[in-house]
Tab-separated table of C-alpha atoms and ligand atoms in Angstrom:
chain	number	residue	atom	x	y	z
A	17	MET	CA	-40.899	-29.369	14.152
A	18	ASN	CA	-39.646	-32.336	13.674
A	19	ASP	CA	-37.663	-32.433	16.986
A	20	ASN	CA	-36.564	-36.103	16.757
A	21	VAL	CA	-33.282	-34.775	14.665
A	22	ASP	CA	-29.609	-36.758	15.256
A	23	LEU	CA	-27.880	-34.034	15.827
A	24	ARG	CA	-24.790	-36.664	14.743
A	25	ASP	CA	-25.969	-36.005	11.410
A	26	GLN	CA	-25.266	-32.786	10.762
A	27	PRO	CA	-22.374	-31.669	9.636
A	28	ALA	CA	-19.614	-29.409	12.783
A	29	VAL	CA	-20.438	-25.942	13.250
A	30	LYS	CA	-16.823	-24.657	13.455
A	31	TYR	CA	-17.032	-21.263	15.609
A	32	PRO	CA	-13.987	-19.350	16.424
A	33	SER	CA	-12.810	-19.132	19.824
A	34	GLU	CA	-12.533	-16.262	21.407
A	35	ARG	CA	-9.116	-16.569	21.873
A	36	GLU	CA	-8.786	-16.500	18.074
A	37	SER	CA	-11.355	-13.709	17.315
A	38	ARG	CA	-9.345	-10.870	19.077
A	39	SER	CA	-6.447	-8.481	17.563
A	40	PRO	CA	-3.348	-8.682	18.698
A	41	LEU	CA	-3.553	-5.851	21.322
A	42	GLY	CA	0.015	-4.658	20.056
A	43	ARG	CA	-1.190	-4.009	16.181
A	44	LEU	CA	-4.404	-2.343	17.946
A	45	GLN	CA	-2.114	-0.387	20.026
A	46	TRP	CA	-0.354	1.423	17.628
A	47	ARG	CA	-3.239	1.862	14.994
A	48	ALA	CA	-4.402	3.386	17.747
A	49	LEU	CA	-1.349	6.000	18.420
A	50	ARG	CA	-2.075	6.681	15.191
A	51	LEU	CA	-5.226	7.352	15.258
A	52	LYS	CA	-6.840	4.894	12.938
A	53	CYS	CA	-9.688	2.603	12.812
A	54	PRO	CA	-8.388	-0.149	15.313
A	55	ALA	CA	-10.908	-3.118	13.588
A	56	CYS	CA	-9.382	-2.638	10.240
A	57	GLY	CA	-6.141	0.428	10.437
A	58	ALA	CA	-7.728	2.159	6.848
A	59	ALA	CA	-9.231	5.210	8.445
A	60	PRO	CA	-8.681	8.192	10.597
A	61	ILE	CA	-11.371	7.894	13.716
A	62	PHE	CA	-11.231	11.990	13.875
A	63	ARG	CA	-12.024	14.471	11.416
A	64	GLY	CA	-11.005	17.301	13.771
A	65	TRP	CA	-9.069	18.466	16.849
A	66	PHE	CA	-11.914	17.257	18.536
A	67	ALA	CA	-15.339	15.933	16.106
A	68	MET	CA	-15.048	12.726	15.268
A	69	HIS	CA	-16.442	10.316	11.985
A	70	ASP	CA	-19.993	7.756	13.707
A	71	SER	CA	-18.128	5.388	11.440
A	72	CYS	CA	-15.230	3.618	9.746
A	73	ALA	CA	-15.003	4.924	6.106
A	74	ALA	CA	-13.549	1.712	5.339
A	75	CYS	CA	-15.060	-1.170	7.740
A	76	GLY	CA	-17.866	0.804	8.971
A	77	ARG	CA	-17.013	-0.333	12.511
A	78	ARG	CA	-18.837	2.142	14.820
A	79	PHE	CA	-16.322	4.040	17.001
A	80	ASN	CA	-19.054	5.292	19.820
A	81	ARG	CA	-20.909	2.355	20.323
A	82	ASP	CA	-23.759	3.645	23.429
A	83	ALA	CA	-24.273	6.334	25.029
A	84	GLY	CA	-21.452	7.011	26.953
A	85	TYR	CA	-19.088	4.371	26.133
A	86	LEU	CA	-16.350	7.013	25.061
A	87	LEU	CA	-16.422	8.069	29.071
A	88	GLY	CA	-13.878	4.898	29.352
A	89	SER	CA	-11.113	7.194	27.845
A	90	ILE	CA	-10.850	8.924	31.145
A	91	TYR	CA	-9.281	6.898	32.714
A	92	PHE	CA	-6.449	6.345	30.105
A	93	ASN	CA	-6.008	9.988	30.029
A	94	TYR	CA	-6.299	10.691	33.549
A	95	ALA	CA	-3.426	7.300	34.110
A	96	VAL	CA	-1.585	8.922	31.575
A	97	THR	CA	-1.128	12.286	32.730
A	98	GLY	CA	-0.788	11.345	36.808
A	99	THR	CA	1.910	9.078	36.166
A	100	LEU	CA	3.749	12.021	34.059
A	101	VAL	CA	3.118	14.601	36.508
A	102	VAL	CA	4.712	11.965	39.754
A	103	ILE	CA	7.563	11.664	37.328
A	104	MET	CA	8.224	14.996	37.108
A	105	TYR	CA	7.448	16.029	39.991
A	106	PHE	CA	10.120	13.724	41.542
A	107	ALA	CA	12.150	14.499	38.562
A	108	MET	CA	11.791	18.231	39.286
A	109	PHE	CA	12.293	17.805	43.748
A	110	PHE	CA	14.872	15.555	43.112
A	111	GLY	CA	17.072	17.935	40.348
A	112	ASP	CA	16.007	21.052	42.705
A	113	PHE	CA	16.060	23.433	40.321
A	114	LEU	CA	12.898	25.057	40.881
A	115	THR	CA	11.454	26.491	43.572
A	116	ASP	CA	7.976	25.358	44.985
A	117	ARG	CA	6.292	27.976	43.876
A	118	GLN	CA	7.222	27.332	40.184
A	119	ARG	CA	7.144	23.671	40.480
A	120	LEU	CA	3.069	23.920	41.523
A	121	LEU	CA	3.178	26.286	38.316
A	122	VAL	CA	4.754	24.077	35.717
A	123	LEU	CA	3.440	20.410	36.339
A	124	GLY	CA	-0.381	22.801	37.562
A	125	ALA	CA	-0.063	24.443	34.031
A	126	PHE	CA	0.874	21.001	32.121
A	127	ALA	CA	-1.869	19.289	33.613
A	128	SER	CA	-4.369	21.335	32.506
A	129	LEU	CA	-2.628	21.492	28.909
A	130	PHE	CA	-1.522	17.715	28.135
A	131	PRO	CA	-4.693	15.921	28.934
A	132	THR	CA	-6.420	18.384	26.396
A	133	TRP	CA	-3.582	17.394	23.686
A	134	PHE	CA	-4.044	13.381	24.545
A	135	PHE	CA	-7.943	13.937	24.089
A	136	ARG	CA	-7.516	11.860	21.098
A	137	TYR	CA	-5.235	9.249	22.022
A	138	ALA	CA	-6.963	8.654	24.959
A	139	ARG	CA	-9.852	7.680	23.426
A	140	ALA	CA	-8.334	5.687	20.280
A	141	LEU	CA	-6.470	3.844	22.364
A	142	TRP	CA	-10.144	3.355	24.773
A	143	ILE	CA	-11.311	2.624	21.402
A	144	ALA	CA	-8.779	-0.203	20.538
A	145	PHE	CA	-9.070	-1.453	24.188
A	146	ASP	CA	-12.256	-1.935	23.798
A	147	GLU	CA	-12.223	-3.821	20.829
A	148	HIS	CA	-9.333	-6.535	22.014
A	149	TRP	CA	-12.226	-7.363	24.362
A	150	ASP	CA	-15.330	-6.786	22.475
A	151	PRO	CA	-14.876	-6.877	18.743
A	152	TRP	CA	-17.727	-4.867	16.923
A	153	PRO	CA	-19.718	-6.043	16.054
A	154	ASN	CA	-20.938	-8.205	19.404
A	155	ASP	CA	-24.421	-9.772	19.100
A	156	GLU	CA	-26.255	-7.042	20.596
A	157	GLU	CA	-25.286	-4.903	17.126
A	158	LEU	CA	-25.207	-7.495	15.420
A	159	ARG	CA	-28.706	-8.362	16.255
A	160	ARG	CA	-29.612	-4.002	16.074
A	161	MET	CA	-28.340	-3.335	12.323
A	162	SER	CA	-30.232	-6.354	10.895
A	163	LYS	CA	-33.467	-5.326	12.386
B	6	LIG	ZN1	-11.944	0.324	10.355
């Protein structure tokens, strides 16, 4: 091996900067709210109410990148549910149209049912958020795929 290579003679390699390789967050969120692959927007993430495809049928992006990866969606679900419950509580409290017991029942039912309905959107938003900050495939995933 020749260690005396003059790097000035080598053609300049142009790598995209990290910022250039990121998709705009608004486009990723729009794709997530339509439950489509955040990377290409062409194929659905889910094949049922709770069942996900392993990877995108159009571009091959893996939706569950690693064990425990999808747990991050819980943060999105909790934040949205908690925010809505607080807003609804104050609206009902100051609207003064329900008793305390009725408010508790309404908000308890909402806090149980809404996260179940929002589950798919929370996962899609999490995957889109992750796609923005760590686009698929990253270096480690490229290494694993090449084996
Ligand atoms: Zn895709």
